[in-house]
Short mmCIF file of C-alpha atoms in Angstrom, two decimals:
data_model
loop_
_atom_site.label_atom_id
_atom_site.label_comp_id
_atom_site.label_asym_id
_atom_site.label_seq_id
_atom_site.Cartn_x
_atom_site.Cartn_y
_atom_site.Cartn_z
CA UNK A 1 8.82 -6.51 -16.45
CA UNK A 2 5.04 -6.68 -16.71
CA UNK A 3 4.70 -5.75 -12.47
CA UNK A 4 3.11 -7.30 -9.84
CA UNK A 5 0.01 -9.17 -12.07
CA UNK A 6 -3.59 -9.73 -9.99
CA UNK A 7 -6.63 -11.36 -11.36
CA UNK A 8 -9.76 -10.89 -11.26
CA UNK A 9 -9.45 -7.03 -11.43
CA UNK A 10 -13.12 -6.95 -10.83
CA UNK A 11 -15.61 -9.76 -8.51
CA UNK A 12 -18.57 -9.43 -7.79
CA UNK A 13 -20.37 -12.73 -5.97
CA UNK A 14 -23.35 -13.97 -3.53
CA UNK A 15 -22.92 -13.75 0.00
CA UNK A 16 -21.77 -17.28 1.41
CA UNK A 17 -20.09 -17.81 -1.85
CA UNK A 18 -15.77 -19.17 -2.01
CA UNK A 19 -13.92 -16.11 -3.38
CA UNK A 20 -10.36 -16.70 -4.80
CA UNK A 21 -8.26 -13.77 -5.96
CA UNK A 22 -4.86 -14.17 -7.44
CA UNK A 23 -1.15 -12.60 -7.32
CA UNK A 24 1.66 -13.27 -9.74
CA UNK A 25 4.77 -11.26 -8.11
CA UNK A 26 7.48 -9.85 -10.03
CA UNK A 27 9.84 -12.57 -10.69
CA UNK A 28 12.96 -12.56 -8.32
CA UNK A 29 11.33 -10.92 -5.16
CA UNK A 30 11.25 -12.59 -1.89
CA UNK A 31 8.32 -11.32 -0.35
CA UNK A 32 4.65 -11.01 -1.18
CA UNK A 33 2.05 -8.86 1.11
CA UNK A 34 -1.58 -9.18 1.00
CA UNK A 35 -3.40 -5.73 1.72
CA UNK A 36 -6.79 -4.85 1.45
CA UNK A 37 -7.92 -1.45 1.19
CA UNK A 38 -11.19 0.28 2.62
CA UNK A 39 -12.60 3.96 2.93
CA UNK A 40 -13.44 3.10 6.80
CA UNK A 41 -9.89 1.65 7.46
CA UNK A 42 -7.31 2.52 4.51
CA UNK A 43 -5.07 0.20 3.87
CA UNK A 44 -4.67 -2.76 6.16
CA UNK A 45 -2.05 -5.34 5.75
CA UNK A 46 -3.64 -9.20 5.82
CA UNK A 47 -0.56 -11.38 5.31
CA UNK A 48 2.87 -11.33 4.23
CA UNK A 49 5.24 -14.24 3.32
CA UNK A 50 9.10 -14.58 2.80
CA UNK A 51 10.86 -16.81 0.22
CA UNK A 52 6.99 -18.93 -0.11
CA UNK A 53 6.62 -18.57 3.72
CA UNK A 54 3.70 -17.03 5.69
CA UNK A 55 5.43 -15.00 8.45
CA UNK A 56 2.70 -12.74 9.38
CA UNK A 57 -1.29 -14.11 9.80
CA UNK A 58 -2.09 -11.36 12.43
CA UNK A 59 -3.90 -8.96 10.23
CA UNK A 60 -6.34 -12.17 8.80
CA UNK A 61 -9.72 -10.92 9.97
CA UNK A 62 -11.19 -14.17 10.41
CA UNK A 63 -10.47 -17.92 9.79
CA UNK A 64 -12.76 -17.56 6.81
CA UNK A 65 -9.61 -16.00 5.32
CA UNK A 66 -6.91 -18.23 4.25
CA UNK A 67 -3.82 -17.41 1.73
CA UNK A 68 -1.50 -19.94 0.69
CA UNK A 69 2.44 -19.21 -1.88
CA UNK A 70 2.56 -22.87 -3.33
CA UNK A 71 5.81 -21.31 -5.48
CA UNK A 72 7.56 -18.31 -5.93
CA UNK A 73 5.34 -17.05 -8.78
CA UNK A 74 2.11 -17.62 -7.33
CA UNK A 75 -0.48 -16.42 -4.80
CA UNK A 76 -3.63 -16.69 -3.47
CA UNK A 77 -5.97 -15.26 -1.08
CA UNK A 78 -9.24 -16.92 -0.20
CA UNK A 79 -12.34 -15.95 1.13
CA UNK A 80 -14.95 -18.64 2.33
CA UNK A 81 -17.85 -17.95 2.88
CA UNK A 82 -18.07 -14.13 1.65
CA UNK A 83 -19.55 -11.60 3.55
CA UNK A 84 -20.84 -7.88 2.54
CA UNK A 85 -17.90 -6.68 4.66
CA UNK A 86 -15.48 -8.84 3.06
CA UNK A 87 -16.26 -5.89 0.20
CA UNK A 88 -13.10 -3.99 -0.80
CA UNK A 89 -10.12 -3.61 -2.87
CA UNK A 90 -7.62 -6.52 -2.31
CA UNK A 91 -3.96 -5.38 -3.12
CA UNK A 92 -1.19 -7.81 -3.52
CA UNK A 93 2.50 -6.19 -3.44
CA UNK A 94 6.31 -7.95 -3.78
CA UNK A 95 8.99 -6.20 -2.32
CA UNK A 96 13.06 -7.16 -2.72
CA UNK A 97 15.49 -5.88 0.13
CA UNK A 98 13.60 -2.12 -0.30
CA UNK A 99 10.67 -0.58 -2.24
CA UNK A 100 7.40 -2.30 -2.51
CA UNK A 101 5.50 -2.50 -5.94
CA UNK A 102 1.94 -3.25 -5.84
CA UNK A 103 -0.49 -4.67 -8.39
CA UNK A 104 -3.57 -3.12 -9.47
CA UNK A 105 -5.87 -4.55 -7.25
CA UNK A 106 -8.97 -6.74 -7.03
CA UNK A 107 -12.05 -4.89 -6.20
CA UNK A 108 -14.45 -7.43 -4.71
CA UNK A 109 -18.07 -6.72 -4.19
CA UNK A 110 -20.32 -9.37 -2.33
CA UNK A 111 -23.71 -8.90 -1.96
CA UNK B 1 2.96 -0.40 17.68
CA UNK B 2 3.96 1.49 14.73
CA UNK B 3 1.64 4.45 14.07
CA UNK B 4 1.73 6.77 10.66
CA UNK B 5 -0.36 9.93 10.47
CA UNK B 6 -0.91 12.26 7.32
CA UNK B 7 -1.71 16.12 7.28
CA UNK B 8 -4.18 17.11 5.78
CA UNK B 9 -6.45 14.81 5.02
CA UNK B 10 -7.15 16.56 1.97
CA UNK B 11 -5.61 20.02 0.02
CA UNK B 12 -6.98 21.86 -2.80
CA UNK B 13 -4.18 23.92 -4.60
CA UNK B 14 -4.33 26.06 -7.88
CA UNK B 15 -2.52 24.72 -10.56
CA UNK B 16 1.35 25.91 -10.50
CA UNK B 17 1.85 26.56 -6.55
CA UNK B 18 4.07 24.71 -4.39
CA UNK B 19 3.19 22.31 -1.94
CA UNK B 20 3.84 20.08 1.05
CA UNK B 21 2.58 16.94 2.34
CA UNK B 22 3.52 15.74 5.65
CA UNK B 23 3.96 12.33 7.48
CA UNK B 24 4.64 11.72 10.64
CA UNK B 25 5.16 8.50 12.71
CA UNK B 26 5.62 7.78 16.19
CA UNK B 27 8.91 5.01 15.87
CA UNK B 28 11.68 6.59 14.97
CA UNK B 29 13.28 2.80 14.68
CA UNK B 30 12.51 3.00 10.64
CA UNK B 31 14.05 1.36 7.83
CA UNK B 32 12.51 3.48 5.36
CA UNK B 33 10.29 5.52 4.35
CA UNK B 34 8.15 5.39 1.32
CA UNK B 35 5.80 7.78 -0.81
CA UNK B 36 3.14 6.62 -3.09
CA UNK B 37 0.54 8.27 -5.25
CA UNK B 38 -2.72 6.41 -5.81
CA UNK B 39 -5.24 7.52 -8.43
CA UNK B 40 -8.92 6.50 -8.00
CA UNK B 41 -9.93 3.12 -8.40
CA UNK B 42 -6.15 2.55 -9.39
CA UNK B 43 -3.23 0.77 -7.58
CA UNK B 44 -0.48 2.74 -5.99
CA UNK B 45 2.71 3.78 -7.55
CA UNK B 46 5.95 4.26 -5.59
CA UNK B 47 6.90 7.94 -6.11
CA UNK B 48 10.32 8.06 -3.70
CA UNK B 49 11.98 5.86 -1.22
CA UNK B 50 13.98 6.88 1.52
CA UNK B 51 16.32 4.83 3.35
CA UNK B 52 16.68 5.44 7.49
CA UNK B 53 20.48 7.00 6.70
CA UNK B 54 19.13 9.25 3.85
CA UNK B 55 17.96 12.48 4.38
CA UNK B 56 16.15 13.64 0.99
CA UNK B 57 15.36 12.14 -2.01
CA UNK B 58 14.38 14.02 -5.60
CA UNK B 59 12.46 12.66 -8.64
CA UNK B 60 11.76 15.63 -10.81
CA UNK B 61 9.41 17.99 -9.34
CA UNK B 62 8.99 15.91 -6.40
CA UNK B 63 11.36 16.05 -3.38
CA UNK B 64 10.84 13.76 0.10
CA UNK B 65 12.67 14.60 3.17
CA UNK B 66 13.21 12.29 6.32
CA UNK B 67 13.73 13.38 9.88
CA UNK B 68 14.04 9.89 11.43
CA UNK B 69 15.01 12.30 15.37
CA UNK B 70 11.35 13.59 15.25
CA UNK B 71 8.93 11.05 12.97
CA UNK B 72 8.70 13.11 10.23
CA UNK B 73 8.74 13.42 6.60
CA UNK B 74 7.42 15.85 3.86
CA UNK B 75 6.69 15.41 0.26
CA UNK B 76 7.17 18.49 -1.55
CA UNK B 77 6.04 19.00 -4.87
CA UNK B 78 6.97 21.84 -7.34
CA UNK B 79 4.67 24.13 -9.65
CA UNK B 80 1.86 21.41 -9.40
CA UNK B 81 -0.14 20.43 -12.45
CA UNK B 82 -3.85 19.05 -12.28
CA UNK B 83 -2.60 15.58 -13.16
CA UNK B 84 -0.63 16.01 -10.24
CA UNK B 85 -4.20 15.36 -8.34
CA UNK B 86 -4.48 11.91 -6.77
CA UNK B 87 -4.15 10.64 -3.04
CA UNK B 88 -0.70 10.56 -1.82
CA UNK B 89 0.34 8.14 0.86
CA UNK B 90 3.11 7.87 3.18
CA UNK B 91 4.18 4.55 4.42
CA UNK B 92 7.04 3.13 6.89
CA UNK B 93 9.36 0.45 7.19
CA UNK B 94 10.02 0.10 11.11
CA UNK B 95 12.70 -2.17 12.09
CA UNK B 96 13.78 -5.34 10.96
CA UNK B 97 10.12 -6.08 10.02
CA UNK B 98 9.34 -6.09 6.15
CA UNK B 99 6.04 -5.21 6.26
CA UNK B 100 4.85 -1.39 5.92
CA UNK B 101 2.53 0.37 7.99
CA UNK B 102 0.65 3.19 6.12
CA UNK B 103 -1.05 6.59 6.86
CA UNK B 104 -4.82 7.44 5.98
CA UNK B 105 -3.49 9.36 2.70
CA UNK B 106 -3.95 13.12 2.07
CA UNK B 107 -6.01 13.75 -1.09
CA UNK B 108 -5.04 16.64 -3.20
CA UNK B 109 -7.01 18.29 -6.01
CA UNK B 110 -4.61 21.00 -8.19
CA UNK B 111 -7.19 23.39 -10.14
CA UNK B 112 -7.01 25.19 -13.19
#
């Protein structure tokens, strides 16, 4: 089981610019959570979706943020356009009927 | 609104002396409770989970304990080593929500 996968690890772009980051859950979970991670704010929880469904928007900052689950092996989180505050780590996790497991995390820098 | 809070915010220990996190939360209407250890600029690793009808839960030197009556919980963690040093968060399952709400994380340095 190679985990909960996210790419890029590391993004650094323009302000103004479309940021995409990526999740690959572990295979057989139902749900996949969209965190992102500051020193101001800790961890903050952005989305979450069941079985390829969004269930929970509330904690998108902005309409500049948009996530989609196409399948049950893929994620996304968008970002257009990027701000400086938009900077932080972005954490994707999958979770079935108990424990979370989290990927490493996509540390995104705009300037 | 589901609220988690950790104590302290950060602990210095020398290397081999026992310890204890805590964790408290103000909805005792949990479905569990779970501990994880981040290391910097690294992703976080689930140490112990605790289901709502559990009490304690043991992975080697660590031990967690759940008191669902009064929000609490403790992480306690034997003869600590310094790669025992990381931030160690709490975080809660309330309800029949899937999502987890997490403390602030207490940081702990173990010394030579």
């Amino acid at each position: 089981d190679a985990g909960v996968i996210q790419s890029p690890r590391h993004e650094v772009t323009e302000m103004g610019q479309e940021v995409t980051l990526r999740c690959k859950p572990i295979s057989g979970h139902d749900y996949l959570f969209w965190y992102r991670q500051t020193m101001m704010r800790g961890l903050e929880l952005l989305i979450y979706f069941n079985n390829n469904v969004p269930i929970d928007d509330s904690g998108m900052p902005e309409d500049r943020f948009s996530a989609k689950m196409p399948n049950a092996s893929f994620s996304t989180l968008k970002i257009q356009p990027s701000e400086p505050r938009d900077s932080a780590v972005y954490f994707c996790a999958s979770s079935f009927l108990s424990g979370y497991t989290f990927g490493s995390g996509t540390r995104l820098t705009v300037v | 609104k589901q609220e988690v809070t950790q104590i302290p915010a950060a602990l210095s220990v020398p290397e081999g002396e026992n310890l204890v996190l805590n964790c408290s939360f103000t909805d005792s209407a949990i479905y569990n409770l779970q501990w994880f250890r981040q290391d910097p600029g690294k992703g976080l690793t689930s140490l112990l989970l605790i289901q709502s009808s559990q009490r304690e839960q043991t992975s080697g030197r660590l031990n967690a304990s759940l008191d669902k009556s009064s929000g609490r919980s403790t992480l306690y963690i034997a003869a600590s080593q310094p790669g025992d040093s990381a931030t160690y968060l709490c975080a809660v399952r309330t309800g029949t929500a899937s999502k987890l709400t997490f403390g602030t994380g207490t940081r702990l340095q173990v010394t030579l």
